[in-house]
PDB file of C-alpha atoms in Angstrom:
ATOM      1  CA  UNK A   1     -26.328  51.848 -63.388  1.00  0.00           C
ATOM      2  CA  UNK A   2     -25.434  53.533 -60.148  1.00  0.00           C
ATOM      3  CA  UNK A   3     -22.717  52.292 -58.303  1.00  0.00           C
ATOM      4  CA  UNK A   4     -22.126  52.348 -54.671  1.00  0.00           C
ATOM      5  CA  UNK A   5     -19.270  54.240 -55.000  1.00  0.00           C
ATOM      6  CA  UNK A   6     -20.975  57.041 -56.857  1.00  0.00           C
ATOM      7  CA  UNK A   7     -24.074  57.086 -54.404  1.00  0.00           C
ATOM      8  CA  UNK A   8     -21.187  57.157 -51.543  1.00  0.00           C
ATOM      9  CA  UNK A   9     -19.637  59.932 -53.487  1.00  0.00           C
ATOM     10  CA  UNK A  10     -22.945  62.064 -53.919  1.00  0.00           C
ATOM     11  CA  UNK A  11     -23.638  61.764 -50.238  1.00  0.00           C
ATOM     12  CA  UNK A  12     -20.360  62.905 -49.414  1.00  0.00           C
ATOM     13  CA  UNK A  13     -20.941  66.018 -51.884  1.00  0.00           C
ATOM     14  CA  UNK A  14     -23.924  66.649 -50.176  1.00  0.00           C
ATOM     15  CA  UNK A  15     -22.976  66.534 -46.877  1.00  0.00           C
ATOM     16  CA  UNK A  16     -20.078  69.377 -47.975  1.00  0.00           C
ATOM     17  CA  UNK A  17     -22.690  71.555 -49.429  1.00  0.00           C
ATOM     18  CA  UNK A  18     -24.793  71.044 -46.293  1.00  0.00           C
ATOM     19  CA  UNK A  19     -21.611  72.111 -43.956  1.00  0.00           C
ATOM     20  CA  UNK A  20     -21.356  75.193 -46.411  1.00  0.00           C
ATOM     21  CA  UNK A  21     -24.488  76.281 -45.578  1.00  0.00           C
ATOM     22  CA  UNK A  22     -25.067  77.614 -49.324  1.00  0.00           C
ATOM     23  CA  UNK A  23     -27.939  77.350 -51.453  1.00  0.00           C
ATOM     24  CA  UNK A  24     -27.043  75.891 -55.204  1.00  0.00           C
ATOM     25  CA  UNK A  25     -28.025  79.498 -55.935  1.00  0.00           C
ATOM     26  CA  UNK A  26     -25.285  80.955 -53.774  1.00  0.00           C
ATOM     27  CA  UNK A  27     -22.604  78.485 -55.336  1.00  0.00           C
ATOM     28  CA  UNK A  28     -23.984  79.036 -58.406  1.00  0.00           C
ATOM     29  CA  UNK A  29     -22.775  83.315 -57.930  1.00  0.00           C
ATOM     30  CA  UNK A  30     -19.871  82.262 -56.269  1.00  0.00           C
ATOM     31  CA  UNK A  31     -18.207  79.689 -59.310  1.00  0.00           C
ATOM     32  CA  UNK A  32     -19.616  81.387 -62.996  1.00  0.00           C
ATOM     33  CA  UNK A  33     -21.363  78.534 -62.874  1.00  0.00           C
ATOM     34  CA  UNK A  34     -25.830  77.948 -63.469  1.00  0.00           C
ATOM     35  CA  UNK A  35     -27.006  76.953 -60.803  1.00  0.00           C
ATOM     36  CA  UNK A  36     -28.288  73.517 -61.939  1.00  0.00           C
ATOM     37  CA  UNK A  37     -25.019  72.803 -63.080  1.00  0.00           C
ATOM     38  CA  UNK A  38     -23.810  73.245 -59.779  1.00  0.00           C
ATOM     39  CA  UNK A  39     -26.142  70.471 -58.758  1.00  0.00           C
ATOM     40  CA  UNK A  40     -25.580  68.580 -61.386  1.00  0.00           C
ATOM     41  CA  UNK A  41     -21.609  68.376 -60.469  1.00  0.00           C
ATOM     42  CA  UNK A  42     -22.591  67.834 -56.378  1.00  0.00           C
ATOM     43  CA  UNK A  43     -25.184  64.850 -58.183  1.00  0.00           C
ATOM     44  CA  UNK A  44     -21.836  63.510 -60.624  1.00  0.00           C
ATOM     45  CA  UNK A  45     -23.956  64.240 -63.698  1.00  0.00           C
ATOM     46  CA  UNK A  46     -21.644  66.819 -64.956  1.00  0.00           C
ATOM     47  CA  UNK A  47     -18.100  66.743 -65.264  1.00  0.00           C
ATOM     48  CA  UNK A  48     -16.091  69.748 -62.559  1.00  0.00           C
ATOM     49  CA  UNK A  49     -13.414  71.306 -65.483  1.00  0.00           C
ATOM     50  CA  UNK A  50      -9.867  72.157 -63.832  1.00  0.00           C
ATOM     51  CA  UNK A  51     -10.479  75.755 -64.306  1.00  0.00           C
ATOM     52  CA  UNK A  52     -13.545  75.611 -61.833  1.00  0.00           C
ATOM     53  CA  UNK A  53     -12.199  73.678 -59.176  1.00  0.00           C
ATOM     54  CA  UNK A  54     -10.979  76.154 -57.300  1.00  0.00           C
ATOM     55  CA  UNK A  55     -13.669  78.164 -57.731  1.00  0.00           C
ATOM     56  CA  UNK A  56     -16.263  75.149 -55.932  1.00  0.00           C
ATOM     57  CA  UNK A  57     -13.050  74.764 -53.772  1.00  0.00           C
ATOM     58  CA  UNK A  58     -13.948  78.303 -52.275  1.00  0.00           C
ATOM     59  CA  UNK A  59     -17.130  78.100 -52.559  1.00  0.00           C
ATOM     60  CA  UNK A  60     -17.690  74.772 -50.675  1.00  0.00           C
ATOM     61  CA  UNK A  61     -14.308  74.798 -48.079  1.00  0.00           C
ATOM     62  CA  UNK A  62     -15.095  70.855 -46.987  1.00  0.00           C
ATOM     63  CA  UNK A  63     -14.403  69.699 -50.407  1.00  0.00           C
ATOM     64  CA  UNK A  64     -11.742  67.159 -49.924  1.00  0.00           C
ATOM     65  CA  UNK A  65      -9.079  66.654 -52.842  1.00  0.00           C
ATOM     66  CA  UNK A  66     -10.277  62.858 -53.464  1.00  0.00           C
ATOM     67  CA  UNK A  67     -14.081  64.589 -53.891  1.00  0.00           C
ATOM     68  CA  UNK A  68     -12.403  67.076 -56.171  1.00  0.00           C
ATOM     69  CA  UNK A  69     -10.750  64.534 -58.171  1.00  0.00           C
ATOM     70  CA  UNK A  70     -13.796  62.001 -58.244  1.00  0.00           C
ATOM     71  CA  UNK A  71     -15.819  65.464 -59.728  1.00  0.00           C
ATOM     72  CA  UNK A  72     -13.225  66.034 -62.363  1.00  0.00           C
ATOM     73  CA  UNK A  73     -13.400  62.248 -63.832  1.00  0.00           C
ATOM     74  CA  UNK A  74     -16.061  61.833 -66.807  1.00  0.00           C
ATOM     75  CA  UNK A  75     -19.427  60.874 -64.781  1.00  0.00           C
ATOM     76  CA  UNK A  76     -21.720  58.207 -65.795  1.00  0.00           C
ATOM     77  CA  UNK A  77     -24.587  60.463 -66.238  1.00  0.00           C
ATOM     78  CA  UNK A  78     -27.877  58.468 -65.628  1.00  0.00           C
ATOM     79  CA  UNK A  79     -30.866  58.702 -63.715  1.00  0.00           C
ATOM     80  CA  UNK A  80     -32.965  56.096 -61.393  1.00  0.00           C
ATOM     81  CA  UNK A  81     -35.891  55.334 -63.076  1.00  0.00           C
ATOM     82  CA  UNK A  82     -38.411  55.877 -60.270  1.00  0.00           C
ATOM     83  CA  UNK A  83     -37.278  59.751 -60.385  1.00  0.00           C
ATOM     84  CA  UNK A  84     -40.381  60.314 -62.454  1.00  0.00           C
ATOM     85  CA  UNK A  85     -42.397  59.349 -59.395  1.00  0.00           C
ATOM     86  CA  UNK A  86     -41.289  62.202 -57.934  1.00  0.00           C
ATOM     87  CA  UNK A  87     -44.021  65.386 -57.755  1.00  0.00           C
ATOM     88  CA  UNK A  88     -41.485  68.430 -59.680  1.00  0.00           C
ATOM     89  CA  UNK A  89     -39.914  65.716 -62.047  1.00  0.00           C
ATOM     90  CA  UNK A  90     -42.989  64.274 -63.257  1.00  0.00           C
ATOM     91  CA  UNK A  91     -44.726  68.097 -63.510  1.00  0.00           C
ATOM     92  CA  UNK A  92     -41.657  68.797 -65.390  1.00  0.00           C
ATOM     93  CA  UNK A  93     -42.051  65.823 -67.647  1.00  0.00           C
ATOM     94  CA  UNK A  94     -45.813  66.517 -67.855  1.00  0.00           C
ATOM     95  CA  UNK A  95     -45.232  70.507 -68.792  1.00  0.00           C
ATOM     96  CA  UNK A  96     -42.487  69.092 -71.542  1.00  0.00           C
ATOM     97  CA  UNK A  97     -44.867  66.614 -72.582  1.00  0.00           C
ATOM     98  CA  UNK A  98     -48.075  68.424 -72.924  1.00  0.00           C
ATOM     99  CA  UNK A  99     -46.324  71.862 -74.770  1.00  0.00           C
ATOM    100  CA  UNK A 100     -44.026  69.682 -77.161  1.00  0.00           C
ATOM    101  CA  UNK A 101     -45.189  69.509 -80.178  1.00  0.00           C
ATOM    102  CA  UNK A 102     -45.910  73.265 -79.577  1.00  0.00           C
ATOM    103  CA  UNK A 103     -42.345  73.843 -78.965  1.00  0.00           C
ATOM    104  CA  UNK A 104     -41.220  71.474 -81.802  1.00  0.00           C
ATOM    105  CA  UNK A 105     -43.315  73.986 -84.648  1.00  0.00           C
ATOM    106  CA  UNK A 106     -41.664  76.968 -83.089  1.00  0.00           C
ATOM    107  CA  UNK A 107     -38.821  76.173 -83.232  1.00  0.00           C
ATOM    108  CA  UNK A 108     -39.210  74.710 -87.156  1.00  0.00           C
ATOM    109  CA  UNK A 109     -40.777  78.073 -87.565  1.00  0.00           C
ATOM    110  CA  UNK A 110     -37.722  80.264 -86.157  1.00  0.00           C
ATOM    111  CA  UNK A 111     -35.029  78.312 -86.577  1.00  0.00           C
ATOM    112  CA  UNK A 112     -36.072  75.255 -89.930  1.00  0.00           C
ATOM    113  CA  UNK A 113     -36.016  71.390 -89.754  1.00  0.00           C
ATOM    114  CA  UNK A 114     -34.204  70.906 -86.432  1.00  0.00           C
ATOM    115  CA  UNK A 115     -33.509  69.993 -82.177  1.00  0.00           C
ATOM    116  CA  UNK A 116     -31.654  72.005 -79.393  1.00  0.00           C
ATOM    117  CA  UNK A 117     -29.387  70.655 -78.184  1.00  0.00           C
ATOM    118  CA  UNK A 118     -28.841  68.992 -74.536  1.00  0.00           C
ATOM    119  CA  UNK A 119     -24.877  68.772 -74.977  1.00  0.00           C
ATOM    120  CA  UNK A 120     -24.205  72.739 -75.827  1.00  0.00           C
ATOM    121  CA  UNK A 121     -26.872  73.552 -73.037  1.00  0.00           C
ATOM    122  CA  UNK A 122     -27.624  75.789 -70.448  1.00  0.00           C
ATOM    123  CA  UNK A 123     -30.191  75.370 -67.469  1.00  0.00           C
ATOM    124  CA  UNK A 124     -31.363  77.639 -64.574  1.00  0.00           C
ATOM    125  CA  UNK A 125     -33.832  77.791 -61.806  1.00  0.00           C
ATOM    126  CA  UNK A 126     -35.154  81.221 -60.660  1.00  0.00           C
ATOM    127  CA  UNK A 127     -37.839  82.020 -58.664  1.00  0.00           C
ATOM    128  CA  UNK A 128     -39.618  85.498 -59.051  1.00  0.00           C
ATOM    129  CA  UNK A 129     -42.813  86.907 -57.977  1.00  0.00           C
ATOM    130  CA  UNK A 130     -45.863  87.049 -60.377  1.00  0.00           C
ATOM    131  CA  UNK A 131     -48.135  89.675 -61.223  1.00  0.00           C
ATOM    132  CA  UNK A 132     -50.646  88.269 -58.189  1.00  0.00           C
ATOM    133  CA  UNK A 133     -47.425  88.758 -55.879  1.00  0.00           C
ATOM    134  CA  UNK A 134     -47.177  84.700 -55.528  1.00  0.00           C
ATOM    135  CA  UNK A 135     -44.153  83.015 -55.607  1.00  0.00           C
ATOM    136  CA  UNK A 136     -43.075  81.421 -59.432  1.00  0.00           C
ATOM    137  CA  UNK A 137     -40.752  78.895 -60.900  1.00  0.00           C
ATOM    138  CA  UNK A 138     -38.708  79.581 -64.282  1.00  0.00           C
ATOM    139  CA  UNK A 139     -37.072  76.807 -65.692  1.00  0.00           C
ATOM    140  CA  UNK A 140     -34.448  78.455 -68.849  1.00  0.00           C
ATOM    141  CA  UNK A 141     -33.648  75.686 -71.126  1.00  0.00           C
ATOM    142  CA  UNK A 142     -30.767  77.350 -73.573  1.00  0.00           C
ATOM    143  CA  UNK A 143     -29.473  74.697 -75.908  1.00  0.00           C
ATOM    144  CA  UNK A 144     -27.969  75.532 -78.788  1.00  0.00           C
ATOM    145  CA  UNK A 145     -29.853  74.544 -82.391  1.00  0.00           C
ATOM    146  CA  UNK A 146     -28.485  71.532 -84.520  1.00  0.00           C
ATOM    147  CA  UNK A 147     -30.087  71.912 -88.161  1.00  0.00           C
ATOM    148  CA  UNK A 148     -30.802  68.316 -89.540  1.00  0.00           C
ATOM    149  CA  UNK A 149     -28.413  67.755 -92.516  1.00  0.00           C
ATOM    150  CA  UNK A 150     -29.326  66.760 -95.525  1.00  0.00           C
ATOM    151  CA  UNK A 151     -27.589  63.199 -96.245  1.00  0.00           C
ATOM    152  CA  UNK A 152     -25.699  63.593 -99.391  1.00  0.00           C
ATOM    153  CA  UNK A 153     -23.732  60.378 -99.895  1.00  0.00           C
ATOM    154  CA  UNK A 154     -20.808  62.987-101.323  1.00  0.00           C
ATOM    155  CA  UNK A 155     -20.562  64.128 -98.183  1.00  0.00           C
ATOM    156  CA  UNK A 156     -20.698  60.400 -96.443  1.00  0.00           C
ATOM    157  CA  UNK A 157     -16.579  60.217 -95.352  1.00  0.00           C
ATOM    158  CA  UNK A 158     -17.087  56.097 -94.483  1.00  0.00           C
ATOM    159  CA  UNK A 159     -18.509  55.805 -98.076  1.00  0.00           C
ATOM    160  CA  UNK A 160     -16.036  58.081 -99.349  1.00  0.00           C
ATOM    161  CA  UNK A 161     -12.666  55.962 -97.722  1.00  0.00           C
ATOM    162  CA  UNK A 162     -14.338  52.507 -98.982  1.00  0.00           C
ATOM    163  CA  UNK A 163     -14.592  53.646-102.365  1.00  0.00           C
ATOM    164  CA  UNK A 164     -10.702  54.921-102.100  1.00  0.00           C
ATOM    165  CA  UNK A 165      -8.169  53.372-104.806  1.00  0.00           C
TER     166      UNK A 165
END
């Protein structure tokens, strides 16, 4: 649930990026930082660390201290659900969608019964220039892989403090 303060908030981040001039790209080289991430702070779906801030500080000078501290505060991530309407996000979806379960076996093939993760993640957009000389898009998903555990109820610590003397 988006609340007016966080769509006032976005527009307001927006509007400083704007006044930068900078791409997400340029911010991105400018703070460490991927730049999707970057986006995803300037959207409040990621949460601006105090080490950072004065990086994006730099990097976007309008950045008043109230934006600052609104980025630094845990964000509700969420999305509106009519963003899959949208032409890239629903190619996205579609490209996830359609190579899944081709994704899914390699990665049980290289790595055994398990996901990547979306928590311990890294994303990027780059654009390079194919072998016909036309423009591409490369999306880099880099999640790190959670094995499935086994679930031994040894190793179940509720089970283990209810069965306590």
């Amino acid at each position: 649930m988006e609340t007016v303060d966080k769509v006032s908030v976005v527009r307001r981040l927006a509007e400083a990026k704007e006044k930068s001039g900078k791409s997400y790209t340029e911010i991105a080289a400018e703070t460490g930082l991927t730049n999707v991430y970057v986006a995803q702070l300037l959207r409040r779906q990621a949460q601006l660390k105090p080490d950072t801030a004065p990086k994006l500080r730099k990097a976007i000078p309008t950045l008043s201290d109230e934006l600052v501290n609104s980025m630094m505060a845990p964000p509700f991530r969420s999305y509106h659900p009519d963003i899959i309407q949208e032409p890239a996000v629903y190619r996205l979806n579609e490209a996830v969608m359609h190579f899944g379960e081709s994704i899914k076996e390699i990665i049980n093939e290289e790595f055994g019964d398990g996901i990547m993760s979306a928590i311990d993640f890294y994303c990027s957009v780059d654009k390079i220039h194919g072998v016909d000389g036309k423009d591409r898009v490369v999306v880099t998903f880099d999640g790190k892989y959670l094995p499935y555990s086994e679930q031994r109820s040894e190793h179940m610590t509720s089970k283990l403090k209810r069965e306590a003397p």
